[in-house]
Amino acid sequence: DIQMTQSPSSLSASVGDRVTITCQASQDISNYLNWYQQKPGKAPKLLIYDASNLETGVPSRFSGSGSGTDFTFTISSLQPEDIATYYCQQYDNLAFGGGTKVEIK
Amino acid sequence: EVQLVQSGAEVKKPGESLKISCKGSGYSFTSYWIGWVRQMPGKGLEWMGIIYPGDSDTRYSPSFQGQVTISADKSISTAYLQWSSLKASDTAMYYCARWVVVAGRAYFDYWGQGTLVTVSS
């Protein structure tokens, strides 16, 4: 099975900071990667599919890149409403990464 | 408007059976996969399995194969997740979500509100 390793598991940043999360696959998954946001007490929400495509209605401060085994998710300017846990997911076997909890410093 | 509405919270004892539901509306229920995702308290997301209501084709995560049963009744646009004998370790929030597969890409685009299952003696 393909394993997804996400890092860091948590981070604390200031409003306006650039935030970067990485996700590494145990084998080549091309660009078969999604990113989700889960706010406390809520269901997850799709932000990015195909590694870099922004879902309709998602703010442009969110972006994704990468292919093969190494992927990056970026928030260009952290906003208070971005406090959440972020998950990558590869869609060969639907496995999720372990999640990254983003907090405001 | 696409909606997935899940059944309410459940409190059960170990060894009991349970079936929770996920009703889809606002789209062709038989044309999209429905998946189930577990989230244990304070933990991450785990994919459990998916079902295609059009023909009941079902795929399970190896971690959940044999532990749960996923089914669907297309006549009422409802998918189900069931246990025959619950354990305390089944305590979790369970989400259903629509799994879209199109043009080589795939993702969960709409999610239910979640069903909290608590198993305690």
Short mmCIF file of C-alpha atoms in Angstrom, two decimals:
data_model
loop_
_atom_site.label_atom_id
_atom_site.label_comp_id
_atom_site.label_asym_id
_atom_site.label_seq_id
_atom_site.Cartn_x
_atom_site.Cartn_y
_atom_site.Cartn_z
CA ASP A 1 0.00 0.00 0.00
CA ILE A 2 1.08 3.56 -0.68
CA GLN A 3 1.85 5.45 2.52
CA MET A 4 1.59 9.21 2.87
CA THR A 5 3.90 11.03 5.28
CA GLN A 6 2.83 14.55 6.11
CA SER A 7 4.95 17.11 7.98
CA PRO A 8 5.01 18.89 10.25
CA SER A 9 2.27 17.43 12.43
CA SER A 10 1.61 20.91 13.82
CA LEU A 11 2.83 24.44 13.36
CA SER A 12 2.29 27.86 14.84
CA ALA A 13 2.58 30.98 12.70
CA SER A 14 1.62 34.64 12.79
CA VAL A 15 -1.13 36.25 10.74
CA GLY A 16 0.35 37.17 7.37
CA ASP A 17 3.05 34.50 7.47
CA ARG A 18 3.71 32.09 4.64
CA VAL A 19 2.92 28.54 5.75
CA THR A 20 4.20 25.40 4.02
CA ILE A 21 3.18 21.78 4.58
CA THR A 22 4.77 18.82 2.86
CA CYS A 23 3.42 15.41 1.95
CA GLN A 24 5.60 12.56 0.77
CA ALA A 25 4.34 9.40 -0.90
CA SER A 26 6.07 6.05 -0.47
CA GLN A 27 6.03 5.59 -4.24
CA ASP A 28 5.36 7.62 -7.35
CA ILE A 29 1.76 8.81 -7.44
CA SER A 30 2.15 11.23 -10.36
CA ASN A 31 -0.08 14.20 -9.45
CA TYR A 32 -2.80 12.08 -7.84
CA LEU A 33 -2.97 14.18 -4.69
CA ASN A 34 -5.65 16.20 -2.94
CA TRP A 35 -5.56 18.61 -0.01
CA TYR A 36 -8.38 19.10 2.49
CA GLN A 37 -9.02 21.57 5.30
CA GLN A 38 -10.85 20.52 8.46
CA LYS A 39 -11.90 23.19 10.91
CA PRO A 40 -12.64 22.14 14.51
CA GLY A 41 -15.96 20.33 14.80
CA LYS A 42 -16.59 20.42 11.05
CA ALA A 43 -16.41 18.03 8.14
CA PRO A 44 -13.35 18.27 5.88
CA LYS A 45 -13.45 20.52 2.84
CA LEU A 46 -11.67 19.96 -0.48
CA LEU A 47 -9.18 22.74 -1.26
CA ILE A 48 -6.91 21.37 -3.99
CA TYR A 49 -7.10 18.42 -6.37
CA ASP A 50 -4.57 17.02 -8.85
CA ALA A 51 -1.80 18.42 -6.61
CA SER A 52 -2.19 22.00 -7.81
CA ASN A 53 -5.75 22.73 -8.96
CA LEU A 54 -7.74 25.03 -6.70
CA GLU A 55 -11.31 23.93 -6.04
CA THR A 56 -13.91 26.50 -7.08
CA GLY A 57 -14.45 29.17 -4.45
CA VAL A 58 -11.23 28.49 -2.54
CA PRO A 59 -9.17 31.63 -1.88
CA SER A 60 -6.10 32.09 -4.03
CA ARG A 61 -3.78 32.31 -0.99
CA PHE A 62 -3.97 28.51 -0.96
CA SER A 63 -1.81 26.64 -3.45
CA GLY A 64 -0.29 23.25 -4.08
CA SER A 65 2.60 21.89 -6.08
CA GLY A 66 4.62 18.77 -6.70
CA SER A 67 4.47 15.47 -8.52
CA GLY A 68 5.88 12.00 -8.13
CA THR A 69 6.57 11.53 -4.44
CA ASP A 70 6.98 15.04 -3.04
CA PHE A 71 4.23 17.58 -2.65
CA THR A 72 3.83 20.97 -1.02
CA PHE A 73 0.80 22.88 0.23
CA THR A 74 1.20 26.61 0.85
CA ILE A 75 -0.83 29.36 2.47
CA SER A 76 0.76 32.52 1.13
CA SER A 77 -0.53 34.82 3.88
CA LEU A 78 -2.04 33.09 6.91
CA GLN A 79 -5.43 34.44 8.00
CA PRO A 80 -7.22 33.83 11.32
CA GLU A 81 -9.93 31.83 9.52
CA ASP A 82 -7.27 29.39 8.25
CA ILE A 83 -6.92 27.80 11.69
CA ALA A 84 -7.59 24.16 10.91
CA THR A 85 -6.01 20.80 10.32
CA TYR A 86 -4.89 20.11 6.76
CA TYR A 87 -4.71 16.66 5.19
CA CYS A 88 -3.21 15.37 1.99
CA GLN A 89 -4.81 12.39 0.27
CA GLN A 90 -3.57 10.31 -2.63
CA TYR A 91 -6.26 8.84 -4.80
CA ASP A 92 -4.67 5.63 -5.94
CA ASN A 93 -5.81 3.92 -2.73
CA LEU A 94 -7.52 6.94 -1.07
CA ALA A 95 -5.08 7.04 1.88
CA PHE A 96 -4.82 10.27 3.88
CA GLY A 97 -1.72 11.78 5.39
CA GLY A 98 -1.57 12.18 9.16
CA GLY A 99 -2.62 15.83 9.13
CA THR A 100 -1.03 19.16 10.03
CA LYS A 101 -2.64 21.30 12.70
CA VAL A 102 -2.15 25.01 11.96
CA GLU A 103 -2.41 27.47 14.85
CA ILE A 104 -1.94 31.21 15.20
CA LYS A 105 1.10 32.35 17.18
CA GLU B 1 -27.78 21.77 -4.18
CA VAL B 2 -25.82 18.62 -3.40
CA GLN B 3 -26.38 17.42 0.15
CA LEU B 4 -25.38 14.38 2.15
CA VAL B 5 -27.36 14.07 5.37
CA GLN B 6 -26.26 11.50 7.93
CA SER B 7 -28.23 9.82 10.68
CA GLY B 8 -27.92 11.01 14.25
CA ALA B 9 -25.49 10.22 17.03
CA GLU B 10 -25.54 6.73 18.51
CA VAL B 11 -24.59 5.34 21.91
CA LYS B 12 -24.14 1.60 21.97
CA LYS B 13 -22.71 -1.16 24.14
CA PRO B 14 -19.87 -3.46 23.10
CA GLY B 15 -21.16 -6.41 21.13
CA GLU B 16 -24.23 -4.60 19.79
CA SER B 17 -24.91 -4.11 16.10
CA LEU B 18 -25.36 -0.78 14.37
CA LYS B 19 -26.23 0.62 10.94
CA ILE B 20 -25.78 4.32 10.20
CA SER B 21 -26.98 6.07 7.08
CA CYS B 22 -26.11 8.79 4.59
CA LYS B 23 -28.86 10.19 2.34
CA GLY B 24 -27.85 11.97 -0.84
CA SER B 25 -29.88 14.61 -2.64
CA GLY B 26 -29.44 17.23 -5.33
CA TYR B 27 -27.59 14.96 -7.75
CA SER B 28 -27.84 11.57 -9.46
CA PHE B 29 -27.14 9.27 -6.50
CA THR B 30 -26.42 6.27 -8.72
CA SER B 31 -23.72 8.05 -10.73
CA TYR B 32 -21.18 8.80 -8.00
CA TRP B 33 -19.27 6.74 -5.47
CA ILE B 34 -20.01 7.31 -1.79
CA GLY B 35 -17.19 6.82 0.70
CA TRP B 36 -16.99 6.42 4.46
CA VAL B 37 -14.23 8.04 6.53
CA ARG B 38 -13.48 7.41 10.21
CA GLN B 39 -12.08 9.97 12.59
CA MET B 40 -11.27 8.68 16.05
CA PRO B 41 -11.25 11.23 18.90
CA GLY B 42 -8.40 13.68 18.40
CA LYS B 43 -7.03 11.73 15.44
CA GLY B 44 -6.78 11.99 11.68
CA LEU B 45 -8.91 10.85 8.76
CA GLU B 46 -9.02 7.19 7.72
CA TRP B 47 -10.65 6.01 4.54
CA MET B 48 -12.84 2.94 5.21
CA GLY B 49 -14.41 2.07 1.89
CA ILE B 50 -16.46 3.28 -1.04
CA ILE B 51 -19.57 2.05 -2.83
CA TYR B 52 -21.00 2.80 -6.26
CA PRO B 53 -24.78 2.84 -5.71
CA GLY B 54 -25.46 2.26 -9.41
CA ASP B 55 -24.29 -1.35 -9.24
CA SER B 56 -23.27 -1.74 -5.54
CA ASP B 57 -19.61 -2.24 -6.47
CA THR B 58 -17.83 -1.89 -3.11
CA ARG B 59 -14.16 -1.43 -2.26
CA TYR B 60 -12.75 -1.61 1.27
CA SER B 61 -9.58 -0.28 2.79
CA PRO B 62 -7.51 -3.28 3.91
CA SER B 63 -7.68 -1.86 7.44
CA PHE B 64 -11.47 -2.17 7.50
CA GLN B 65 -12.12 -5.22 5.30
CA GLY B 66 -14.15 -7.71 7.33
CA GLN B 67 -14.73 -5.20 10.14
CA VAL B 68 -17.65 -3.28 8.62
CA THR B 69 -20.15 -3.63 5.80
CA ILE B 70 -20.97 -0.87 3.34
CA SER B 71 -24.20 -1.01 1.38
CA ALA B 72 -26.59 1.25 -0.49
CA ASP B 73 -30.28 1.41 -1.37
CA LYS B 74 -30.51 3.38 -4.59
CA SER B 75 -34.31 3.49 -4.42
CA ILE B 76 -34.01 5.89 -1.47
CA SER B 77 -30.62 7.41 -2.35
CA THR B 78 -29.08 6.18 0.89
CA ALA B 79 -25.76 4.57 1.74
CA TYR B 80 -25.09 2.63 4.91
CA LEU B 81 -22.23 1.65 7.17
CA GLN B 82 -22.84 -1.22 9.54
CA TRP B 83 -21.21 -3.23 12.29
CA SER B 84 -22.30 -6.65 13.50
CA SER B 85 -20.50 -6.47 16.84
CA LEU B 86 -19.23 -3.12 18.05
CA LYS B 87 -16.07 -2.63 20.10
CA ALA B 88 -15.06 0.29 22.28
CA SER B 89 -12.40 1.08 19.67
CA ASP B 90 -15.18 1.82 17.14
CA THR B 91 -15.92 5.02 19.05
CA ALA B 92 -15.40 7.75 16.48
CA MET B 93 -16.97 10.29 14.17
CA TYR B 94 -17.94 8.75 10.84
CA TYR B 95 -18.30 10.85 7.71
CA CYS B 96 -19.77 9.95 4.37
CA ALA B 97 -18.57 11.84 1.34
CA ARG B 98 -19.14 11.82 -2.41
CA TRP B 99 -16.15 10.43 -4.30
CA VAL B 100 -15.88 12.02 -7.73
CA VAL B 101 -13.90 10.23 -10.42
CA VAL B 102 -13.65 12.22 -13.65
CA ALA B 103 -11.04 12.78 -16.36
CA GLY B 104 -8.32 10.96 -14.43
CA ARG B 105 -8.82 12.85 -11.19
CA ALA B 106 -10.64 11.81 -8.04
CA TYR B 107 -11.60 13.49 -4.79
CA PHE B 108 -14.22 13.78 -2.06
CA ASP B 109 -16.13 16.91 -2.98
CA TYR B 110 -19.21 16.90 -0.72
CA TRP B 111 -19.30 15.63 2.83
CA GLY B 112 -22.01 14.70 5.30
CA GLN B 113 -22.15 16.38 8.70
CA GLY B 114 -20.79 13.30 10.47
CA THR B 115 -22.30 10.69 12.79
CA LEU B 116 -20.77 10.29 16.24
CA VAL B 117 -20.74 6.69 17.41
CA THR B 118 -19.94 6.05 21.06
CA VAL B 119 -19.42 2.49 22.25
CA SER B 120 -19.26 2.10 26.00
CA SER B 121 -20.34 -0.39 28.61
#
